[in-house]
GROMACS .gro file of C-alpha atoms in nm:
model
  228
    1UNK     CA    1   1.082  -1.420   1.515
    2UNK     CA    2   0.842  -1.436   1.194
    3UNK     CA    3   0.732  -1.084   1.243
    4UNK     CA    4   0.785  -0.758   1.414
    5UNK     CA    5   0.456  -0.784   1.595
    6UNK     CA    6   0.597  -1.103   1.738
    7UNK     CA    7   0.964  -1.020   1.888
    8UNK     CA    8   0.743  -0.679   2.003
    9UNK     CA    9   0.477  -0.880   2.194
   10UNK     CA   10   0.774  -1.070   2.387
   11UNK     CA   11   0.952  -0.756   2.465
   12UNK     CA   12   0.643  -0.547   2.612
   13UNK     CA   13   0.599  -0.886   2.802
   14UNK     CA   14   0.910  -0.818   2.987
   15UNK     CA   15   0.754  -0.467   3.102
   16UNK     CA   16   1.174  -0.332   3.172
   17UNK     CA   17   1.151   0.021   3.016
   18UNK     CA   18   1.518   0.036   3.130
   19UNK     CA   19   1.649  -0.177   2.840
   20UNK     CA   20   1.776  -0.116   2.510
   21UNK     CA   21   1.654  -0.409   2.267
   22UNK     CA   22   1.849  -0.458   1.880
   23UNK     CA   23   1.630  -0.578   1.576
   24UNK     CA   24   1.856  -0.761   1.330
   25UNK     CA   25   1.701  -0.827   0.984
   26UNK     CA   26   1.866  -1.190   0.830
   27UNK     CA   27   1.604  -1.167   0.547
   28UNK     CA   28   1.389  -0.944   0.345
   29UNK     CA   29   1.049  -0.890   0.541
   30UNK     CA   30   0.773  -0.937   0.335
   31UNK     CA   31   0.718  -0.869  -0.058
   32UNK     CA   32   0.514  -0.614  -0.281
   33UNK     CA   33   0.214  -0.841  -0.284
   34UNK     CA   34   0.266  -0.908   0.079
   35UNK     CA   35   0.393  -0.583   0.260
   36UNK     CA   36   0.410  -0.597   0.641
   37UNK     CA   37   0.363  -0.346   0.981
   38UNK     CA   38   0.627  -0.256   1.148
   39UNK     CA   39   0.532  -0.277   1.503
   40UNK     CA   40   0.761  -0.092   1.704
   41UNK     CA   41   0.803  -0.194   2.196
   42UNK     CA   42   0.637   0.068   2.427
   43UNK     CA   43   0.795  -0.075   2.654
   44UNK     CA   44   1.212  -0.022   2.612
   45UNK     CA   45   1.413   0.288   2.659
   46UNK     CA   46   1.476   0.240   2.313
   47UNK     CA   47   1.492  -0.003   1.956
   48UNK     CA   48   1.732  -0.062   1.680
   49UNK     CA   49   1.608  -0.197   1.369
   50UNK     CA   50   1.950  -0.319   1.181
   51UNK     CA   51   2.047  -0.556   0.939
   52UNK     CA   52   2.315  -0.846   0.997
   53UNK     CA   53   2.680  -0.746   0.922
   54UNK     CA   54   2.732  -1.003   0.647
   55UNK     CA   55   2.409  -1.007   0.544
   56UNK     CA   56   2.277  -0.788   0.185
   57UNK     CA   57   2.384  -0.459   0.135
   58UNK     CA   58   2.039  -0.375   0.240
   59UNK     CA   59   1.784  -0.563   0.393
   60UNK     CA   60   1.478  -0.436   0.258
   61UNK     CA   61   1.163  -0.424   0.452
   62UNK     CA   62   0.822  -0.379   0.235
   63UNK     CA   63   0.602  -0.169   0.415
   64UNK     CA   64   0.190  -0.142   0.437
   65UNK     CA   65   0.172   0.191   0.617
   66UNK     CA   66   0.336   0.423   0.846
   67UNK     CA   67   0.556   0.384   1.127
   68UNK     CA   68   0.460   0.547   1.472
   69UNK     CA   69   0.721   0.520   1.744
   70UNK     CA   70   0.706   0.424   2.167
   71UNK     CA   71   1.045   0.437   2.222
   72UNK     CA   72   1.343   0.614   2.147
   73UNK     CA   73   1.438   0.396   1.736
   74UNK     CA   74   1.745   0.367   1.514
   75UNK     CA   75   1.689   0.227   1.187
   76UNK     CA   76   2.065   0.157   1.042
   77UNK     CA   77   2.139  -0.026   0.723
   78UNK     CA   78   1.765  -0.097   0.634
   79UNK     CA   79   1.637  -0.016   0.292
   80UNK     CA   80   1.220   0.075   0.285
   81UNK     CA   81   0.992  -0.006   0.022
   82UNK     CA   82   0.659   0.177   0.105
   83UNK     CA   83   0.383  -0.009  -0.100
   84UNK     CA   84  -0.009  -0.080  -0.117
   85UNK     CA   85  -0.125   0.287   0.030
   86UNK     CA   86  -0.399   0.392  -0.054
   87UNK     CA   87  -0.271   0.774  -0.093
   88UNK     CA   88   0.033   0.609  -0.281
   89UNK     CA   89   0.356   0.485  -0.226
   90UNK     CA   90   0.471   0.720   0.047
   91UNK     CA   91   0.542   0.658   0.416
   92UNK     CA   92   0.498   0.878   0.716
   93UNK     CA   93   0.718   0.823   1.095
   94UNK     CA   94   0.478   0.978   1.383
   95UNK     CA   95   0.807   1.030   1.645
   96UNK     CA   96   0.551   1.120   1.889
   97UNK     CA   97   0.806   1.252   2.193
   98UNK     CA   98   1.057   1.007   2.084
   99UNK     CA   99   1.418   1.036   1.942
  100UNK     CA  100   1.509   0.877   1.608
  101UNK     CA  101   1.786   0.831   1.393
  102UNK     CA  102   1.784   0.711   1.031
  103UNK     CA  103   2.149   0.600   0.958
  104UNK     CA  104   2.264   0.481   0.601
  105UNK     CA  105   1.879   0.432   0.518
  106UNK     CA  106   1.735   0.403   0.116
  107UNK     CA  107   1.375   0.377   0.041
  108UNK     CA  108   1.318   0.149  -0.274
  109UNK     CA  109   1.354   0.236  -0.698
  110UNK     CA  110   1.137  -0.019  -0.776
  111UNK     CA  111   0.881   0.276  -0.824
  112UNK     CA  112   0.963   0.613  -0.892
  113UNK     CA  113   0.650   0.662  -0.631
  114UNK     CA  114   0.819   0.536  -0.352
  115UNK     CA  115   0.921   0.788  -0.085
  116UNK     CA  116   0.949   0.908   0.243
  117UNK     CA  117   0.764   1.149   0.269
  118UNK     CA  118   0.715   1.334   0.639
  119UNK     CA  119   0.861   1.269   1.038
  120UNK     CA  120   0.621   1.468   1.276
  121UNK     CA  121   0.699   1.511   1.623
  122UNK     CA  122   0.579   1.686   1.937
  123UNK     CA  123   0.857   1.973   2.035
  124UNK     CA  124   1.035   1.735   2.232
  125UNK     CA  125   1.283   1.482   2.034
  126UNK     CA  126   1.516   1.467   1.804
  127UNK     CA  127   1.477   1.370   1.503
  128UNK     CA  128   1.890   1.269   1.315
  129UNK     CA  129   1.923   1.215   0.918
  130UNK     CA  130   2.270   1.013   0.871
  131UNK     CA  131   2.207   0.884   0.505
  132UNK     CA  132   2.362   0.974   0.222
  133UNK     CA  133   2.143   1.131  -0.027
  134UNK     CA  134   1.846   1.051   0.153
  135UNK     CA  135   1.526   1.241   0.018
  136UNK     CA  136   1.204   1.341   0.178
  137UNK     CA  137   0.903   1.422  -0.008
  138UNK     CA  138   0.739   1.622   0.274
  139UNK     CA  139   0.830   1.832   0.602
  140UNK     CA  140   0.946   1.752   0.918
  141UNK     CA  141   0.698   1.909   1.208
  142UNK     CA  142   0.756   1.975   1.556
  143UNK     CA  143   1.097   1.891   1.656
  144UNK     CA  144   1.334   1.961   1.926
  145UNK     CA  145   1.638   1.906   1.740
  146UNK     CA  146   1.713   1.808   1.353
  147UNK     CA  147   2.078   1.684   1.282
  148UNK     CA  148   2.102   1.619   0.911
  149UNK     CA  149   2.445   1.532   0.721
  150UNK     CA  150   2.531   1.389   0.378
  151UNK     CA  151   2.325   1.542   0.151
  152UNK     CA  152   2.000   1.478   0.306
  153UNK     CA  153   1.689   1.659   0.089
  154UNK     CA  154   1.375   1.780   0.190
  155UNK     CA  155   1.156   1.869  -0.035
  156UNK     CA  156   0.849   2.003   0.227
  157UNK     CA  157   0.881   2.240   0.501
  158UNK     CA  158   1.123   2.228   0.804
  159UNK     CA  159   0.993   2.348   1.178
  160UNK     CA  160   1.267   2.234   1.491
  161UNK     CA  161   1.368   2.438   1.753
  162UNK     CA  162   1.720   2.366   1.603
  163UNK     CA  163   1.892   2.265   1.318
  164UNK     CA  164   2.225   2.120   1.305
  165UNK     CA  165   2.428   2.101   0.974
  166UNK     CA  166   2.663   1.779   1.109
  167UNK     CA  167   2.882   1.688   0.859
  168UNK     CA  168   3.202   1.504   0.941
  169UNK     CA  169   3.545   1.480   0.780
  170UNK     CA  170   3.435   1.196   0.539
  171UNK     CA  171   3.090   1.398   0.459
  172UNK     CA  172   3.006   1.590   0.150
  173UNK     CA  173   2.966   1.962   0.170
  174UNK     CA  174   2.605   2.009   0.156
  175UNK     CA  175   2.436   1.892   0.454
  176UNK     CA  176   2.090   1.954   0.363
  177UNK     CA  177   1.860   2.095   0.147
  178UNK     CA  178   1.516   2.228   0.174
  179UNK     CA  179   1.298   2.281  -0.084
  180UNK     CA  180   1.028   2.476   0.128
  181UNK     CA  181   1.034   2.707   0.431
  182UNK     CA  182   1.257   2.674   0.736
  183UNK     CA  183   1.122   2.779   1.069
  184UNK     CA  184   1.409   2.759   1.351
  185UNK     CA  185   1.510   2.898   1.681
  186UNK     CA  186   1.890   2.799   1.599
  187UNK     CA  187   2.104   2.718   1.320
  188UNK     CA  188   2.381   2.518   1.458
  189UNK     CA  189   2.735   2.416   1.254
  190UNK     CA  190   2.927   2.124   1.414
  191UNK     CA  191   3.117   2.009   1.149
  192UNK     CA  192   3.463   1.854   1.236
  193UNK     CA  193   3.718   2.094   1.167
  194UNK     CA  194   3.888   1.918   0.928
  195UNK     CA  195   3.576   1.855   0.716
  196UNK     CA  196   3.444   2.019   0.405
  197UNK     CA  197   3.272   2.386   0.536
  198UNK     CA  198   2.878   2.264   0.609
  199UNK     CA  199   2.623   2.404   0.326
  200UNK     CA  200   2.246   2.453   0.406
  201UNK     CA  201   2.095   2.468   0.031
  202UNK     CA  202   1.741   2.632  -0.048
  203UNK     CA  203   1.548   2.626  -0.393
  204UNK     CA  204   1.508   2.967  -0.469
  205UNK     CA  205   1.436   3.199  -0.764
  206UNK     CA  206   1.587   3.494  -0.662
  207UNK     CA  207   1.948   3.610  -0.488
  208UNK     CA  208   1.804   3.664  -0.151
  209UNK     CA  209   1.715   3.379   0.078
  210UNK     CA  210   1.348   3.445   0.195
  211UNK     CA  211   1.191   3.140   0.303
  212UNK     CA  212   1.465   3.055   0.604
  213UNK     CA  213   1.382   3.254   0.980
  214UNK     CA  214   1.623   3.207   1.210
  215UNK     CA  215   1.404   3.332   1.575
  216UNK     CA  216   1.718   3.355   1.799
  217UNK     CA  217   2.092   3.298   1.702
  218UNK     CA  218   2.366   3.115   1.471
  219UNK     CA  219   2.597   2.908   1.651
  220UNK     CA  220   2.913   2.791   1.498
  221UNK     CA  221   3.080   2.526   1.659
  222UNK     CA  222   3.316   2.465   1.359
  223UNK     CA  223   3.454   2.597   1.014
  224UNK     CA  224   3.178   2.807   0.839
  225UNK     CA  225   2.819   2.733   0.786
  226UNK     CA  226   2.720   2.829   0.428
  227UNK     CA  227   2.346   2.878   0.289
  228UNK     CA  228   2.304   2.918  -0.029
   0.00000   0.00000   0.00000
């Protein structure tokens, strides 16, 4: 298919919200003169947007706006580069109700503007962060569930009804960092218990973390959940 909008047009033809459809990228999609939409089924239980196994380290797909969800998306192995906004170089993912999972994603150096900046939900999905070093500009609103590992950063606020530190045995120690204000009905450790212990970092200027509320309870599936 020459386009997302095309392989999505075929798929909603096929009206079978039962299946699970795979995107694979075998080139770059469009350019920084040329960016393109990335236009997402309604009709599938779910998408993933991935690249081919021997193909570039990371296919990168030149975006000209945000990405809104209707079904449950992975994007693995995809690098984003968010151009021609008229607010800037940022990009936004409405999740609406729907799950998604960014796995070994980069956004773009080719500006130092270029950024994701927030995922907004509705209280019902989750939203997972599997990419090392990724950064966020903004907050992430309105989730069920946030499962960050690898040194994800987020720079905005954070509001889930839980957040899981899931670092692995290969992962680094911090999990995430948030630059703003944490809102969260759990904080939840699952690390692997042979892993490095799980860190939750916040910028601070003082010794006393103030800008984290935790409304109901710690749960520690593994080792020790630091925050620091």
């Amino acid at each position: 298919y020459p386009t997302f909008a095309a392989a999505t047009t075929d798929v909603n033809a096929l009206k079978d919200k039962t299946q699970k459809y795979i995107y694979v990228l075998t080139k770059q999609n469009g350019t920084m003169a040329t960016p393109v939409a990335v236009s997402l089924p309604s009709q599938a239980e779910s998408v993933t947007v991935t690249r081919l196994a021997n193909g570039n380290e990371n296919e990168t797909i030149y975006l000209s706006g945000n990405i809104s969800l209707s079904c449950d998306t992975t994007f693995e192995n995809i690098e984003f580069a968010p151009v021609n906004r008229g607010a800037g170089t940022a990009f936004s993912i409405s999740a609406s109700g729907y799950d998604v999972a960014l796995e070994d994603i980069t956004v773009s150096d080719e500006s130092d503007t270029m950024t994701l900046k927030d995922i907004s939900g509705n209280g019902k999905q989750t939203i997972k962060l599997v990419s090392s070093e990724l950064e966020m500009s903004g907050a992430i609103t309105n989730a069920a569930r946030v499962e960050a590992s690898e040194d994800i950063t987020i720079k905005g606020n954070v509001k889930t009804t839980t957040l899981a530190l899931m670092n692995d045995e290969s992962g680094d120690e911090v999990a995430c960092a948030i630059g703003g204000t944490a809102t969260v009905d759990y904080l939840e450790n699952k690390d692997d218990e042979d892993s490095a212990k799980n860190t939750l970092v916040f910028a601070r200027n003082s010794s006393n973390v103030t800008n984290l509320t935790i409304n109901k309870d710690i749960i520690n599936d593994g080792d020790t959940v630091l925050i620091r």
